[in-house]
Every structure is written in C-alpha cells, then in structure tokens.
Short mmCIF file of C-alpha atoms in Angstrom, two decimals:
data_model
loop_
_atom_site.label_atom_id
_atom_site.label_comp_id
_atom_site.label_asym_id
_atom_site.label_seq_id
_atom_site.Cartn_x
_atom_site.Cartn_y
_atom_site.Cartn_z
CA MET A 103 0.02 0.00 -0.03
CA ALA A 104 1.31 3.45 -0.88
CA VAL A 105 2.28 5.81 2.06
CA THR A 106 1.53 9.49 2.13
CA VAL A 107 4.92 10.88 2.43
CA GLU A 108 3.94 14.47 3.43
CA THR A 109 1.28 16.39 5.08
CA MET A 110 -1.78 17.00 2.84
CA ILE A 111 -4.44 19.50 3.01
CA HIS A 112 -7.82 18.13 1.74
CA GLY A 113 -10.38 20.56 3.44
CA GLN A 114 -10.99 23.41 5.42
CA ASP A 115 -10.71 21.92 8.79
CA CYS A 116 -7.09 20.74 8.39
CA LEU A 117 -6.39 23.97 6.57
CA GLN A 118 -7.47 25.89 9.68
CA ARG A 119 -5.61 23.66 11.94
CA GLU A 120 -2.31 24.24 10.04
CA ALA A 121 -3.04 27.88 9.95
CA ARG A 122 -3.42 28.17 13.70
CA GLU A 123 0.10 26.36 13.93
CA LEU A 124 1.59 28.85 11.60
CA CYS A 125 0.34 31.65 13.48
CA VAL A 126 2.29 30.51 16.47
CA LEU A 127 5.40 30.18 14.53
CA GLU A 128 4.90 33.49 12.90
CA PRO A 129 2.05 35.90 14.72
CA ARG A 130 2.04 38.47 11.97
CA PHE A 131 -0.16 35.98 10.05
CA GLN A 132 -2.71 36.02 12.88
CA PRO A 133 -4.56 39.24 11.62
CA ILE A 134 -4.88 37.82 8.12
CA PHE A 135 -6.28 34.48 9.62
CA ASP A 136 -8.66 36.50 11.82
CA HIS A 137 -10.02 38.52 8.97
CA LEU A 138 -10.88 35.34 6.76
CA ASP A 139 -14.07 33.43 7.30
CA GLU A 140 -12.35 30.70 5.26
CA ILE A 141 -9.09 30.41 3.71
CA PRO A 142 -9.03 29.64 0.00
CA LEU A 143 -8.41 26.20 -0.53
CA ARG A 144 -8.03 26.28 -4.40
CA LEU A 145 -7.48 22.57 -4.78
CA ARG A 146 -7.78 21.47 -8.49
CA PRO A 147 -7.85 18.01 -10.39
CA ASP A 148 -4.36 16.64 -11.20
CA GLY A 149 -2.81 15.12 -14.44
CA PHE A 150 -2.00 16.09 -17.84
CA SER A 151 -4.75 18.55 -18.19
CA ALA A 152 -3.81 20.60 -15.16
CA LEU A 153 -0.31 21.08 -16.61
CA MET A 154 -1.75 21.66 -20.02
CA PHE A 155 -3.75 24.35 -18.54
CA ALA A 156 -0.63 26.11 -16.96
CA ILE A 157 1.23 26.12 -20.38
CA VAL A 158 -1.76 27.60 -22.06
CA GLY A 159 -1.94 30.40 -19.39
CA GLN A 160 1.84 31.37 -19.72
CA GLN A 161 2.50 34.89 -20.78
CA VAL A 162 -1.23 35.68 -21.74
CA SER A 163 -4.03 37.50 -19.88
CA THR A 164 -6.53 35.51 -18.06
CA ALA A 165 -9.24 36.29 -20.55
CA SER A 166 -6.95 35.20 -23.54
CA ALA A 167 -6.11 31.95 -21.52
CA ALA A 168 -9.57 31.15 -20.81
CA ALA A 169 -10.53 31.59 -24.53
CA ILE A 170 -7.64 29.43 -25.82
CA TRP A 171 -8.39 26.96 -23.05
CA GLY A 172 -11.96 26.52 -24.29
CA ARG A 173 -10.88 25.93 -27.82
CA VAL A 174 -8.22 23.27 -26.23
CA GLN A 175 -10.96 21.53 -24.46
CA GLU A 176 -13.58 21.57 -27.48
CA ALA A 177 -10.68 20.06 -29.57
CA GLY A 178 -9.79 17.25 -27.05
CA PHE A 179 -6.39 18.55 -26.73
CA ASP A 180 -6.55 18.41 -22.88
CA ASP A 181 -5.88 14.74 -23.36
CA THR A 182 -2.39 13.18 -23.61
CA ASP A 183 -3.12 10.84 -26.52
CA ASN A 184 -5.03 13.22 -28.48
CA VAL A 185 -2.13 15.80 -28.19
CA ALA A 186 0.35 13.02 -29.25
CA ARG A 187 -1.61 12.44 -32.26
CA ALA A 188 -2.09 15.97 -33.17
CA SER A 189 -0.13 17.85 -35.99
CA ASP A 190 1.69 21.20 -35.06
CA GLN A 191 -1.11 22.94 -37.23
CA ASP A 192 -3.86 21.27 -35.11
CA LEU A 193 -2.60 22.70 -32.14
CA ALA A 194 -1.91 26.18 -33.84
CA ASP A 195 -5.45 26.28 -34.89
CA VAL A 196 -6.67 26.23 -31.19
CA GLY A 197 -4.38 29.34 -30.60
CA LEU A 198 -1.24 27.80 -29.26
CA SER A 199 2.06 29.58 -30.11
CA ARG A 200 5.15 27.82 -31.63
CA PRO A 201 6.79 27.41 -28.03
CA LYS A 202 3.58 26.26 -26.46
CA ILE A 203 3.21 23.57 -29.14
CA ARG A 204 6.66 22.42 -28.41
CA TYR A 205 6.04 22.36 -24.50
CA THR A 206 2.58 20.60 -25.11
CA LYS A 207 3.98 18.06 -27.26
CA ALA A 208 7.08 17.65 -24.92
CA LEU A 209 4.48 17.03 -21.93
CA ALA A 210 2.48 14.43 -23.96
CA ARG A 211 5.64 12.49 -24.78
CA ALA A 212 7.15 12.80 -21.13
CA GLY A 213 5.24 9.72 -20.02
CA ILE A 214 4.61 11.01 -16.53
CA ASP A 215 2.84 8.59 -14.05
CA TYR A 216 0.39 11.24 -12.61
CA PRO A 217 -0.96 8.88 -9.92
CA ALA A 218 2.55 7.97 -8.79
CA LEU A 219 3.38 11.62 -7.96
CA HIS A 220 0.98 11.66 -5.17
CA ASP A 221 3.51 9.29 -3.45
CA LEU A 222 6.77 11.06 -4.24
CA PRO A 223 8.28 13.79 -1.92
CA SER A 224 7.57 17.25 -3.27
CA ASP A 225 11.03 17.82 -4.26
CA GLN A 226 11.01 14.68 -6.48
CA VAL A 227 7.59 15.61 -7.97
CA ILE A 228 9.13 19.09 -8.81
CA LYS A 229 12.27 17.63 -10.17
CA THR A 230 10.16 15.37 -12.45
CA LEU A 231 7.83 18.16 -13.71
CA THR A 232 10.58 20.80 -14.30
CA ALA A 233 12.45 18.11 -16.46
CA VAL A 234 9.74 18.81 -19.03
CA PRO A 235 10.39 21.75 -21.40
CA GLY A 236 7.97 24.51 -20.51
CA ILE A 237 7.45 23.52 -16.87
CA GLY A 238 9.39 25.74 -14.67
CA MET A 239 9.69 25.81 -10.99
CA TRP A 240 6.51 28.17 -10.29
CA THR A 241 4.46 25.76 -12.27
CA ALA A 242 5.53 22.59 -10.63
CA GLU A 243 5.23 24.08 -7.18
CA ILE A 244 1.83 25.30 -7.86
CA TYR A 245 0.91 21.72 -9.10
CA ALA A 246 2.17 20.11 -5.90
CA LEU A 247 0.38 22.62 -3.77
CA PHE A 248 -3.09 22.67 -5.43
CA ALA A 249 -3.15 19.53 -7.50
CA LEU A 250 -1.49 17.23 -5.02
CA ALA A 251 -2.50 19.08 -1.86
CA ARG A 252 1.00 19.31 -0.32
CA ALA A 253 0.92 21.39 3.00
CA ASP A 254 4.49 22.55 2.85
CA VAL A 255 5.18 23.88 -0.54
CA PHE A 256 5.77 27.41 -1.33
CA PRO A 257 6.02 28.87 -4.74
CA ALA A 258 8.65 31.56 -3.86
CA GLY A 259 8.96 32.97 -7.30
CA ASP A 260 5.20 34.04 -7.32
CA LEU A 261 5.25 38.06 -7.66
CA ALA A 262 1.95 38.48 -5.60
CA LEU A 263 3.49 36.50 -2.76
CA GLN A 264 6.70 38.51 -2.67
CA GLU A 265 4.70 41.88 -2.68
CA ALA A 266 2.58 40.63 0.12
CA ALA A 267 5.65 39.58 2.07
CA LYS A 268 7.10 43.05 1.64
CA ARG A 269 4.07 44.58 2.90
CA LEU A 270 3.15 42.30 5.88
CA PHE A 271 6.83 42.24 7.13
CA ASP A 272 7.51 45.86 6.22
CA LEU A 273 10.56 45.11 4.12
CA PRO A 274 12.33 47.94 2.14
CA GLU A 275 11.83 46.11 -1.33
CA ARG A 276 10.26 43.24 -2.67
CA PRO A 277 12.12 39.94 -1.81
CA LYS A 278 13.66 38.19 -4.74
CA GLU A 279 12.87 34.39 -5.18
CA LYS A 280 16.02 33.32 -3.26
CA ALA A 281 15.31 35.54 -0.16
CA MET A 282 11.57 34.62 -0.43
CA ARG A 283 12.61 30.87 -0.23
CA ALA A 284 14.85 31.34 2.61
CA MET A 285 12.32 33.50 4.72
CA ALA A 286 9.68 30.92 3.95
CA GLN A 287 11.83 28.02 5.70
CA ASP A 288 10.71 29.49 8.92
CA TRP A 289 7.28 28.62 8.25
CA SER A 290 7.84 25.13 7.54
CA PRO A 291 5.88 22.57 7.79
CA ASN A 292 3.11 25.10 6.99
CA ARG A 293 4.47 26.95 3.96
CA GLY A 294 1.49 26.04 1.73
CA VAL A 295 -0.83 27.55 4.35
CA ALA A 296 1.33 30.72 4.57
CA ALA A 297 1.15 31.08 0.65
CA ARG A 298 -2.51 30.84 0.81
CA LEU A 299 -2.66 33.52 3.79
CA LEU A 300 -0.23 35.80 1.65
CA TRP A 301 -2.32 35.56 -1.52
CA ALA A 302 -5.46 36.53 0.46
CA TYR A 303 -3.50 39.36 2.16
CA TYR A 304 -2.42 40.65 -1.37
CA ARG A 305 -6.05 40.42 -2.53
CA MET A 306 -7.14 42.64 0.59
CA GLU A 307 -4.43 45.08 0.07
CA THR A 308 -5.13 45.78 -3.66
CA GLU A 309 -8.92 45.79 -3.28
CA ARG A 310 -8.32 48.35 -0.67
CA GLU A 311 -6.25 50.39 -2.92
CA GLY A 312 -8.79 49.90 -5.78
CA ILE A 313 -6.22 48.07 -7.95
CA GLY A 314 -7.83 46.12 -10.75
CA GLU A 315 -11.27 47.80 -10.49
#
C-alpha cells in the first residue's frame, strides 16, 4: 500500500488547523487569519490537463487563456493521447504559439505517471515536472500545492507572494525568489498555508487600494 510521504491539505478543517500552527510560528499571520471566514483552498484536479492548462496560461491575459483553453478542450487537446496524435497545425489552430506547441508535445511525450506523483516527496515531484520543457519551478510548485494538496510547498517566485511579504513584514523592497524561499523556511511545515494567507492578504491590500477595479 502506498504511504503518504508528506502532510496533505484536503479540506477547510485541516487548513484551519495548520493555519493556527503557522500563526504560532509567525504571529504576523494572525490578523490575516482572523480576517478570513475561510482560507481559500484552491484545490484542483491533477494530471495532464492541469499542466496543459498552466502552459496555455503562460504570458497571456486571464481572458486570453480562458478563450484558448476553451478551444483546447473543445478539440480534445486536454488529453495526452490526442495531443500526441495532433499535428503542429492542429494545435496552432486552437491558438497555441510555436513554443507552447513544443511544450505541449513534450509534456505528452514525457510519460509522466501522474498517480505515482502523489506518493513522491515534493522535491521529487518538482524535479520530475521541471524536467519537461515549458514546466518551470513556479508551475511545478503550484501543481504540488494545489493538485497534490501538499501542505509545505511554497512557490517563492510568485510576484504576488513577494509583494505581500514586503508589505506584511515591512521590508524595504520586494524580496527576490532566493530571499523569499529563505524567509519561508521559518514557516515549515506549513509553507503552503503561508502562501494561501499571503495571497489572501495581497487581494485584501489591492482591493483596498482599488487596484484592478
């Protein structure tokens, strides 16, 4: 029988429990936690489709990504076998750029055993995924966090997390990825909860300032 190798977050109850532990480690998270009725869980299905969606969304607006993804799904290209059989022109016809066609084909050929990822340590999951062209560290960490429900994964390259940390901890400038990753070490084994709270804090701050209205 497979053994779960890391703490998982599958629902609001365990998310709340882990958040309370995090606030003991770092009390400056407490006001964010107190403000939220529920911490956004944001879990999503795993597998080829989840990574394909991430590739589609690279370097395009949310609206453009949604439109392209709709065409991808309609054509059945959210399925590994269908992508493997598709021509470059087929994929271009649904709106994929040349680099994204290459990444999509590489992902379809990678032969990733998606169910097996659930039983690998997060560092091995990330190593497996980032070996595929077009899957960077941020995408792999987001996959581990939300598709595999890992409690202690922190996508330190995320700009919103960096900006939220700058504001919450009153830093002179937004921390770069390396500094952000070092800071997050202090929040282990609840770094995935810290990420959720920082994203929530970023939304609160930007909504208060009227950004994005």
